[in-house]
Amino acid sequence: MDDSYRRIPLWSNVSPEDWEDWHWQLRNRIYTVDQLRQVIDLTPDEEEACAKKQGRLVMAIPPYWAALMDPKDPNCPIRRQGVPRMEEFNIQPHDMRDPCGEDTDMPVPGLVHRYPDRVLFLVTEQCAMYCRHCTRRRLVGENHGLMSAYEGTFEYLRKHTEVRDVLISGGDPLMMTDVRLGQVLARLREIPHLEFIRIGSRTPVTMPQRVTPEFCAVLKKYKPIWMSLHFCHPKEVSPRVKQAMDMLADSGVPLGSQTVLLSGVNDNPETMKKLMHELLKVRVRPYYIYQCDMAQGITHFRTAVDKGLEIMQSLRGHTSGYAVPTYVVDGPGGGGKIPLSPNYVV
Ligand SMILES: *Cc1c(COP(=O)(O)O)cnc(C)c1O
Ligand code: SF4
């Protein structure tokens, strides 16, 4: 077992059993500047942003993710996705609280029904890590009680026979216990017209310890369950994550990945192509690349659409078709996903 985390003084005495226990990982997430300072050399900007908690998304970094960060380089892609910067407090007039207009398409709290045949079921407001680029930052990290009662959702789904596809998301559904998640899946499986169930989760990437044999058994029990993961950088496909992907794929779970195009993290053709290749190697099919949307406090992550088009151009025809996802922008205010593609007719 890899115990290189022990080089970090904060965790030098942690046993491999604890490190591999996802409850330990959750309990020991980094919330404070003082803890973070023991893992990386903070820049003055990071230091200020971490200390200033009001007005930004919560910081919580699982030890697994923190150990993957470059302690010296503030531009490390792993670090940029987990550690706040003062730029997050920069809110532009055109930024939106609910950039994809999800709140207006909620017939029941926690259920987004925008497309006729498929729904987004937000089951929790918690995540293993809070990504600095999160677009659902209005919902996650705090308990608004929005998703505490699912009965309304089950009832709505029973009545709406046109719905055939349920995407279980949040927050992160893997923050639920296996028992609780199993109960949700069981209830959905009772509804005969729901033929396609998928779980959207970033936890296998930010805290792969969550993927246990027990969790895989739940997915198998209610099969077929698909999973949509969220990968942004090739460095995320670590040996430990590969293990988790193997367990999921060996359990018969089809895996896809959604990637957000992030300035300074993955907005160049080489990084993006490398990520797509790393994903295929661990049996994850690249599904979408998202244009970073208009959520508040993520201006510094946004790129020009041309950048995304250039990346798509570098993929299509230059690598395996399976390594080419669809580039989409989520229409501001609820237009839904709009695919963008370069003009190939040359
Ligand atoms: C993305 C999304 C879905 C699922 O869309 P697919 O293109 O089928 O993956 C469903 N509902 C909402 C509101 C979404 O944003
Ligand atoms: S895991 Fe997803 S929902 Fe949670 S903070 Fe990251 S991007 Fe947002």
GROMACS .gro file of C-alpha atoms and ligand atoms in nm:
model
  369
    1MET     CA    1   0.000   0.000   0.000
    2ASP     CA    2   0.119   0.349  -0.083
    3ASP     CA    3   0.198   0.531   0.240
    4SER     CA    4   0.375   0.832   0.091
    5TYR     CA    5   0.123   1.051   0.276
    6ARG     CA    6   0.334   0.984   0.584
    7ARG     CA    7   0.590   1.231   0.457
    8ILE     CA    8   0.343   1.503   0.564
    9PRO     CA    9   0.394   1.572   0.935
   10LEU     CA   10   0.021   1.618   0.998
   11TRP     CA   11  -0.037   1.253   0.901
   12SER     CA   12   0.296   1.086   0.977
   13ASN     CA   13   0.138   0.867   1.245
   14VAL     CA   14  -0.178   0.771   1.062
   15SER     CA   15  -0.215   0.399   1.000
   16PRO     CA   16  -0.282   0.273   0.648
   17GLU     CA   17  -0.612   0.129   0.777
   18ASP     CA   18  -0.728   0.472   0.892
   19TRP     CA   19  -0.606   0.637   0.573
   20GLU     CA   20  -0.804   0.385   0.367
   21ASP     CA   21  -1.122   0.438   0.573
   22TRP     CA   22  -1.347   0.692   0.402
   23HIS     CA   23  -1.503   0.795   0.733
   24TRP     CA   24  -1.155   0.880   0.858
   25GLN     CA   25  -1.090   1.076   0.538
   26LEU     CA   26  -1.415   1.271   0.586
   27ARG     CA   27  -1.359   1.338   0.955
   28ASN     CA   28  -1.007   1.459   0.890
   29ARG     CA   29  -1.080   1.696   0.606
   30ILE     CA   30  -0.891   2.022   0.607
   31TYR     CA   31  -1.111   2.315   0.707
   32THR     CA   32  -0.867   2.568   0.847
   33VAL     CA   33  -0.564   2.771   0.745
   34ASP     CA   34  -0.367   2.620   1.031
   35GLN     CA   35  -0.421   2.267   0.907
   36LEU     CA   36  -0.355   2.360   0.547
   37ARG     CA   37  -0.032   2.536   0.637
   38GLN     CA   38   0.101   2.203   0.762
   39VAL     CA   39   0.052   2.048   0.418
   40ILE     CA   40   0.149   2.316   0.166
   41ASP     CA   41   0.340   2.644   0.156
   42LEU     CA   42   0.052   2.890   0.135
   43THR     CA   43   0.084   3.206  -0.070
   44PRO     CA   44  -0.030   3.527   0.103
   45ASP     CA   45  -0.333   3.528  -0.128
   46GLU     CA   46  -0.435   3.172  -0.039
   47GLU     CA   47  -0.374   3.246   0.326
   48GLU     CA   48  -0.606   3.547   0.316
   49ALA     CA   49  -0.876   3.366   0.118
   50CYS     CA   50  -0.874   3.063   0.351
   51ALA     CA   51  -0.899   3.280   0.658
   52LYS     CA   52  -1.187   3.484   0.517
   53LYS     CA   53  -1.474   3.238   0.538
   54GLN     CA   54  -1.770   3.468   0.483
   55GLY     CA   55  -1.878   3.512   0.124
   56ARG     CA   56  -1.720   3.208  -0.032
   57LEU     CA   57  -1.792   2.838  -0.073
   58VAL     CA   58  -1.685   2.629   0.227
   59MET     CA   59  -1.336   2.481   0.211
   60ALA     CA   60  -1.308   2.110   0.289
   61ILE     CA   61  -1.022   1.901   0.151
   62PRO     CA   62  -0.990   1.528   0.215
   63PRO     CA   63  -0.638   1.429   0.322
   64TYR     CA   64  -0.615   1.208   0.012
   65TRP     CA   65  -0.660   1.512  -0.215
   66ALA     CA   66  -0.438   1.735  -0.002
   67ALA     CA   67  -0.154   1.483  -0.024
   68LEU     CA   68  -0.181   1.500  -0.403
   69MET     CA   69  -0.124   1.878  -0.403
   70ASP     CA   70   0.212   2.024  -0.492
   71PRO     CA   71   0.331   2.186  -0.166
   72LYS     CA   72   0.544   2.443  -0.350
   73ASP     CA   73   0.355   2.532  -0.666
   74PRO     CA   74   0.040   2.743  -0.618
   75ASN     CA   75  -0.058   2.671  -0.978
   76CYS     CA   76  -0.075   2.297  -0.917
   77PRO     CA   77  -0.406   2.193  -1.076
   78ILE     CA   78  -0.499   1.979  -0.775
   79ARG     CA   79  -0.433   2.266  -0.541
   80ARG     CA   80  -0.622   2.523  -0.749
   81GLN     CA   81  -0.936   2.310  -0.738
   82GLY     CA   82  -0.929   2.272  -0.359
   83VAL     CA   83  -0.771   2.585  -0.209
   84PRO     CA   84  -0.962   2.917  -0.217
   85ARG     CA   85  -0.811   3.230  -0.367
   86MET     CA   86  -0.911   3.592  -0.321
   87GLU     CA   87  -1.040   3.591  -0.680
   88GLU     CA   88  -1.342   3.399  -0.550
   89PHE     CA   89  -1.464   3.711  -0.377
   90ASN     CA   90  -1.465   3.895  -0.707
   91ILE     CA   91  -1.828   3.887  -0.812
   92GLN     CA   92  -1.908   4.044  -1.147
   93PRO     CA   93  -2.239   4.210  -1.231
   94HIS     CA   94  -2.319   3.948  -1.497
   95ASP     CA   95  -2.248   3.656  -1.263
   96MET     CA   96  -2.552   3.457  -1.159
   97ARG     CA   97  -2.650   3.278  -0.841
   98ASP     CA   98  -2.828   3.004  -1.032
   99PRO     CA   99  -2.653   3.013  -1.372
  100CYS     CA  100  -2.832   2.712  -1.522
  101GLY     CA  101  -3.175   2.821  -1.403
  102GLU     CA  102  -3.224   2.500  -1.206
  103ASP     CA  103  -3.430   2.657  -0.928
  104THR     CA  104  -3.702   2.764  -1.171
  105ASP     CA  105  -3.736   2.409  -1.307
  106MET     CA  106  -3.794   2.249  -0.965
  107PRO     CA  107  -4.147   2.108  -0.937
  108VAL     CA  108  -4.051   1.956  -0.600
  109PRO     CA  109  -3.762   2.079  -0.381
  110GLY     CA  110  -3.448   1.897  -0.496
  111LEU     CA  111  -3.591   1.773  -0.826
  112VAL     CA  112  -3.502   1.950  -1.153
  113HIS     CA  113  -3.728   1.853  -1.441
  114ARG     CA  114  -3.617   2.038  -1.750
  115TYR     CA  115  -3.608   1.780  -2.029
  116PRO     CA  116  -3.931   1.585  -2.083
  117ASP     CA  117  -3.790   1.236  -2.026
  118ARG     CA  118  -3.516   1.292  -1.767
  119VAL     CA  119  -3.474   1.449  -1.427
  120LEU     CA  120  -3.199   1.560  -1.198
  121PHE     CA  121  -3.255   1.436  -0.842
  122LEU     CA  122  -3.049   1.637  -0.593
  123VAL     CA  123  -3.018   1.406  -0.294
  124THR     CA  124  -2.771   1.589  -0.071
  125GLU     CA  125  -2.595   1.921  -0.025
  126GLN     CA  126  -2.271   1.765   0.097
  127CYS     CA  127  -1.958   1.682  -0.103
  128ALA     CA  128  -1.632   1.511  -0.009
  129MET     CA  129  -1.443   1.817  -0.133
  130TYR     CA  130  -1.578   2.155  -0.230
  131CYS     CA  131  -1.441   2.233  -0.574
  132ARG     CA  132  -1.345   2.594  -0.613
  133HIS     CA  133  -1.509   2.599  -0.958
  134CYS     CA  134  -1.840   2.451  -0.842
  135THR     CA  135  -2.139   2.576  -1.035
  136ARG     CA  136  -2.389   2.456  -0.774
  137ARG     CA  137  -2.218   2.659  -0.503
  138ARG     CA  138  -2.551   2.821  -0.413
  139LEU     CA  139  -2.667   2.482  -0.286
  140VAL     CA  140  -2.368   2.290  -0.160
  141GLY     CA  141  -2.169   2.298   0.161
  142GLU     CA  142  -2.446   2.428   0.384
  143ASN     CA  143  -2.760   2.260   0.497
  144HIS     CA  144  -3.060   2.441   0.352
  145GLY     CA  145  -3.282   2.143   0.424
  146LEU     CA  146  -3.376   2.146   0.056
  147MET     CA  147  -3.314   1.777   0.007
  148SER     CA  148  -3.422   1.629   0.337
  149ALA     CA  149  -3.749   1.475   0.224
  150TYR     CA  150  -3.760   1.256  -0.083
  151GLU     CA  151  -4.122   1.145  -0.060
  152GLY     CA  152  -4.241   1.435  -0.276
  153THR     CA  153  -3.989   1.336  -0.541
  154PHE     CA  154  -4.088   0.969  -0.543
  155GLU     CA  155  -4.452   1.067  -0.571
  156TYR     CA  156  -4.381   1.309  -0.856
  157LEU     CA  157  -4.183   1.043  -1.040
  158ARG     CA  158  -4.455   0.782  -0.995
  159LYS     CA  159  -4.707   1.020  -1.152
  160HIS     CA  160  -4.486   1.140  -1.435
  161THR     CA  161  -4.469   0.835  -1.655
  162GLU     CA  162  -4.288   1.031  -1.926
  163VAL     CA  163  -3.972   1.031  -1.711
  164ARG     CA  164  -3.749   0.738  -1.801
  165ASP     CA  165  -3.409   0.866  -1.685
  166VAL     CA  166  -3.305   0.978  -1.336
  167LEU     CA  167  -2.971   1.140  -1.270
  168ILE     CA  168  -2.898   1.122  -0.897
  169SER     CA  169  -2.678   1.416  -0.806
  170GLY     CA  170  -2.630   1.688  -0.545
  171GLY     CA  171  -2.396   1.780  -0.379
  172ASP     CA  172  -2.258   1.434  -0.401
  173PRO     CA  173  -2.475   1.122  -0.361
  174LEU     CA  174  -2.174   0.929  -0.232
  175MET     CA  175  -2.188   1.135   0.086
  176MET     CA  176  -2.485   0.919   0.179
  177THR     CA  177  -2.422   0.591   0.356
  178ASP     CA  178  -2.451   0.273   0.149
  179VAL     CA  179  -2.772   0.190   0.335
  180ARG     CA  180  -2.934   0.525   0.258
  181LEU     CA  181  -2.823   0.520  -0.104
  182GLY     CA  182  -2.953   0.164  -0.134
  183GLN     CA  183  -3.291   0.281  -0.004
  184VAL     CA  184  -3.310   0.557  -0.264
  185LEU     CA  185  -3.217   0.314  -0.542
  186ALA     CA  186  -3.472   0.061  -0.417
  187ARG     CA  187  -3.748   0.323  -0.422
  188LEU     CA  188  -3.656   0.432  -0.775
  189ARG     CA  189  -3.644   0.072  -0.896
  190GLU     CA  190  -4.004   0.028  -0.774
  191ILE     CA  191  -4.117   0.279  -1.036
  192PRO     CA  192  -4.153   0.073  -1.354
  193HIS     CA  193  -4.111   0.349  -1.615
  194LEU     CA  194  -3.768   0.454  -1.478
  195GLU     CA  195  -3.546   0.255  -1.709
  196PHE     CA  196  -3.219   0.444  -1.679
  197ILE     CA  197  -3.060   0.540  -1.346
  198ARG     CA  198  -2.725   0.713  -1.315
  199ILE     CA  199  -2.531   0.860  -1.026
  200GLY     CA  200  -2.330   1.179  -1.075
  201SER     CA  201  -2.035   1.190  -0.836
  202ARG     CA  202  -1.694   1.344  -0.790
  203THR     CA  203  -1.614   1.155  -0.472
  204PRO     CA  204  -1.436   0.860  -0.641
  205VAL     CA  205  -1.193   1.125  -0.773
  206THR     CA  206  -1.148   1.344  -0.464
  207MET     CA  207  -1.171   1.061  -0.208
  208PRO     CA  208  -1.140   0.722  -0.383
  209GLN     CA  209  -1.152   0.542  -0.048
  210ARG     CA  210  -1.530   0.583  -0.071
  211VAL     CA  211  -1.543   0.312  -0.337
  212THR     CA  212  -1.560   0.006  -0.113
  213PRO     CA  213  -1.669  -0.352  -0.188
  214GLU     CA  214  -1.989  -0.277   0.009
  215PHE     CA  215  -2.064   0.025  -0.206
  216CYS     CA  216  -2.000  -0.176  -0.524
  217ALA     CA  217  -2.237  -0.443  -0.392
  218VAL     CA  218  -2.516  -0.182  -0.365
  219LEU     CA  219  -2.460  -0.075  -0.725
  220LYS     CA  220  -2.467  -0.438  -0.837
  221LYS     CA  221  -2.783  -0.510  -0.642
  222TYR     CA  222  -2.975  -0.239  -0.829
  223LYS     CA  223  -2.799  -0.282  -1.162
  224PRO     CA  224  -2.778  -0.143  -1.417
  225ILE     CA  225  -2.657   0.177  -1.253
  226TRP     CA  226  -2.438   0.410  -1.458
  227MET     CA  227  -2.196   0.657  -1.308
  228SER     CA  228  -2.100   1.003  -1.430
  229LEU     CA  229  -1.774   1.106  -1.270
  230HIS     CA  230  -1.609   1.447  -1.273
  231PHE     CA  231  -1.243   1.458  -1.373
  232CYS     CA  232  -1.060   1.779  -1.460
  233HIS     CA  233  -0.690   1.697  -1.482
  234PRO     CA  234  -0.474   1.393  -1.571
  235LYS     CA  235  -0.305   1.413  -1.231
  236GLU     CA  236  -0.640   1.311  -1.079
  237VAL     CA  237  -0.608   0.968  -1.238
  238SER     CA  238  -0.370   0.853  -0.964
  239PRO     CA  239  -0.283   0.487  -0.894
  240ARG     CA  240  -0.532   0.499  -0.605
  241VAL     CA  241  -0.807   0.634  -0.830
  242LYS     CA  242  -0.725   0.365  -1.086
  243GLN     CA  243  -0.793   0.105  -0.816
  244ALA     CA  244  -1.134   0.262  -0.750
  245MET     CA  245  -1.217   0.270  -1.122
  246ASP     CA  246  -1.120  -0.096  -1.151
  247MET     CA  247  -1.355  -0.187  -0.869
  248LEU     CA  248  -1.642   0.002  -1.028
  249ALA     CA  249  -1.580  -0.127  -1.379
  250ASP     CA  250  -1.535  -0.483  -1.253
  251SER     CA  251  -1.872  -0.444  -1.081
  252GLY     CA  252  -2.028  -0.380  -1.419
  253VAL     CA  253  -2.082  -0.007  -1.372
  254PRO     CA  254  -2.048   0.188  -1.698
  255LEU     CA  255  -1.836   0.496  -1.625
  256GLY     CA  256  -1.842   0.836  -1.791
  257SER     CA  257  -1.665   1.161  -1.711
  258GLN     CA  258  -1.766   1.522  -1.722
  259THR     CA  259  -1.490   1.779  -1.729
  260VAL     CA  260  -1.516   2.151  -1.669
  261LEU     CA  261  -1.293   2.363  -1.888
  262LEU     CA  262  -1.089   2.560  -1.634
  263SER     CA  263  -0.845   2.837  -1.702
  264GLY     CA  264  -0.496   2.748  -1.581
  265VAL     CA  265  -0.599   2.393  -1.499
  266ASN     CA  266  -0.684   2.217  -1.824
  267ASP     CA  267  -0.736   2.482  -2.090
  268ASN     CA  268  -0.481   2.357  -2.338
  269PRO     CA  269  -0.495   2.077  -2.594
  270GLU     CA  270  -0.206   1.874  -2.448
  271THR     CA  271  -0.348   1.855  -2.096
  272MET     CA  272  -0.697   1.781  -2.218
  273LYS     CA  273  -0.583   1.508  -2.457
  274LYS     CA  274  -0.371   1.351  -2.183
  275LEU     CA  275  -0.673   1.353  -1.950
  276MET     CA  276  -0.894   1.186  -2.210
  277HIS     CA  277  -0.631   0.916  -2.266
  278GLU     CA  278  -0.582   0.857  -1.894
  279LEU     CA  279  -0.959   0.817  -1.859
  280LEU     CA  280  -0.984   0.555  -2.134
  281LYS     CA  281  -0.701   0.362  -1.970
  282VAL     CA  282  -0.912   0.326  -1.654
  283ARG     CA  283  -1.231   0.242  -1.847
  284VAL     CA  284  -1.393   0.583  -1.813
  285ARG     CA  285  -1.555   0.720  -2.128
  286PRO     CA  286  -1.521   1.099  -2.168
  287TYR     CA  287  -1.880   1.230  -2.190
  288TYR     CA  288  -1.894   1.609  -2.168
  289ILE     CA  289  -1.656   1.903  -2.151
  290TYR     CA  290  -1.845   2.194  -1.996
  291GLN     CA  291  -1.782   2.554  -2.071
  292CYS     CA  292  -1.736   2.712  -1.726
  293ASP     CA  293  -2.068   2.885  -1.658
  294MET     CA  294  -2.166   3.218  -1.509
  295ALA     CA  295  -2.178   3.113  -1.143
  296GLN     CA  296  -2.061   3.374  -0.894
  297GLY     CA  297  -1.698   3.384  -0.791
  298ILE     CA  298  -1.550   3.170  -1.067
  299THR     CA  299  -1.454   3.442  -1.316
  300HIS     CA  300  -1.089   3.346  -1.277
  301PHE     CA  301  -1.163   2.992  -1.402
  302ARG     CA  302  -1.356   3.099  -1.709
  303THR     CA  303  -1.208   3.064  -2.057
  304ALA     CA  304  -1.314   3.192  -2.396
  305VAL     CA  305  -1.535   2.957  -2.598
  306ASP     CA  306  -1.268   2.969  -2.870
  307LYS     CA  307  -1.031   2.792  -2.633
  308GLY     CA  308  -1.275   2.505  -2.597
  309LEU     CA  309  -1.327   2.489  -2.971
  310GLU     CA  310  -0.951   2.478  -3.026
  311ILE     CA  311  -0.927   2.188  -2.782
  312MET     CA  312  -1.210   2.003  -2.956
  313GLN     CA  313  -1.037   2.055  -3.288
  314SER     CA  314  -0.719   1.905  -3.147
  315LEU     CA  315  -0.908   1.594  -3.035
  316ARG     CA  316  -1.146   1.512  -3.319
  317GLY     CA  317  -0.961   1.313  -3.583
  318HIS     CA  318  -0.640   1.320  -3.381
  319THR     CA  319  -0.721   1.052  -3.129
  320SER     CA  320  -0.958   0.759  -3.070
  321GLY     CA  321  -1.320   0.860  -3.118
  322TYR     CA  322  -1.389   0.724  -2.768
  323ALA     CA  323  -1.154   0.989  -2.631
  324VAL     CA  324  -1.363   1.272  -2.778
  325PRO     CA  325  -1.639   1.406  -2.552
  326THR     CA  326  -1.907   1.659  -2.646
  327TYR     CA  327  -1.828   2.021  -2.567
  328VAL     CA  328  -2.135   2.191  -2.420
  329VAL     CA  329  -2.240   2.516  -2.266
  330ASP     CA  330  -2.526   2.512  -2.019
  331GLY     CA  331  -2.757   2.781  -2.153
  332PRO     CA  332  -2.771   3.072  -1.906
  333GLY     CA  333  -3.098   3.083  -1.716
  334GLY     CA  334  -3.215   2.734  -1.808
  335GLY     CA  335  -3.167   2.685  -2.182
  336GLY     CA  336  -3.022   2.338  -2.124
  337LYS     CA  337  -2.703   2.197  -2.270
  338ILE     CA  338  -2.605   2.340  -2.604
  339PRO     CA  339  -2.333   2.151  -2.794
  340LEU     CA  340  -2.054   2.355  -2.947
  341SER     CA  341  -1.833   2.228  -3.223
  342PRO     CA  342  -1.567   2.363  -3.451
  343ASN     CA  343  -1.651   2.396  -3.817
  344TYR     CA  344  -1.499   2.082  -3.968
  345VAL     CA  345  -1.605   2.149  -4.322
  346VAL     CA  346  -1.275   2.276  -4.449
  347LIG     C1  347  -2.740   1.755  -1.772
  347LIG     C2  348  -2.876   1.743  -1.726
  347LIG     C3  349  -2.950   1.624  -1.743
  347LIG     C4  350  -2.892   1.503  -1.815
  347LIG     O1  351  -2.862   1.537  -1.949
  347LIG     P1  352  -2.787   1.434  -2.046
  347LIG     O2  353  -2.751   1.515  -2.165
  347LIG     O3  354  -2.886   1.326  -2.078
  347LIG     O4  355  -2.669   1.380  -1.975
  347LIG     C5  356  -3.079   1.622  -1.698
  347LIG     N1  357  -3.136   1.727  -1.638
  347LIG     C6  358  -3.069   1.844  -1.619
  347LIG     C7  359  -3.137   1.958  -1.555
  347LIG     C8  360  -2.936   1.855  -1.662
  347LIG     O5  361  -2.870   1.969  -1.642
  348SF4     S1  362  -1.827   1.771  -0.609
  348SF4    FE1  363  -1.958   1.866  -0.765
  348SF4     S2  364  -2.125   1.961  -0.650
  348SF4    FE2  365  -1.958   1.917  -0.505
  348SF4     S3  366  -1.837   2.104  -0.493
  348SF4    FE3  367  -1.742   1.973  -0.649
  348SF4     S4  368  -1.837   2.040  -0.842
  348SF4    FE4  369  -1.966   2.116  -0.674
   0.00000   0.00000   0.00000
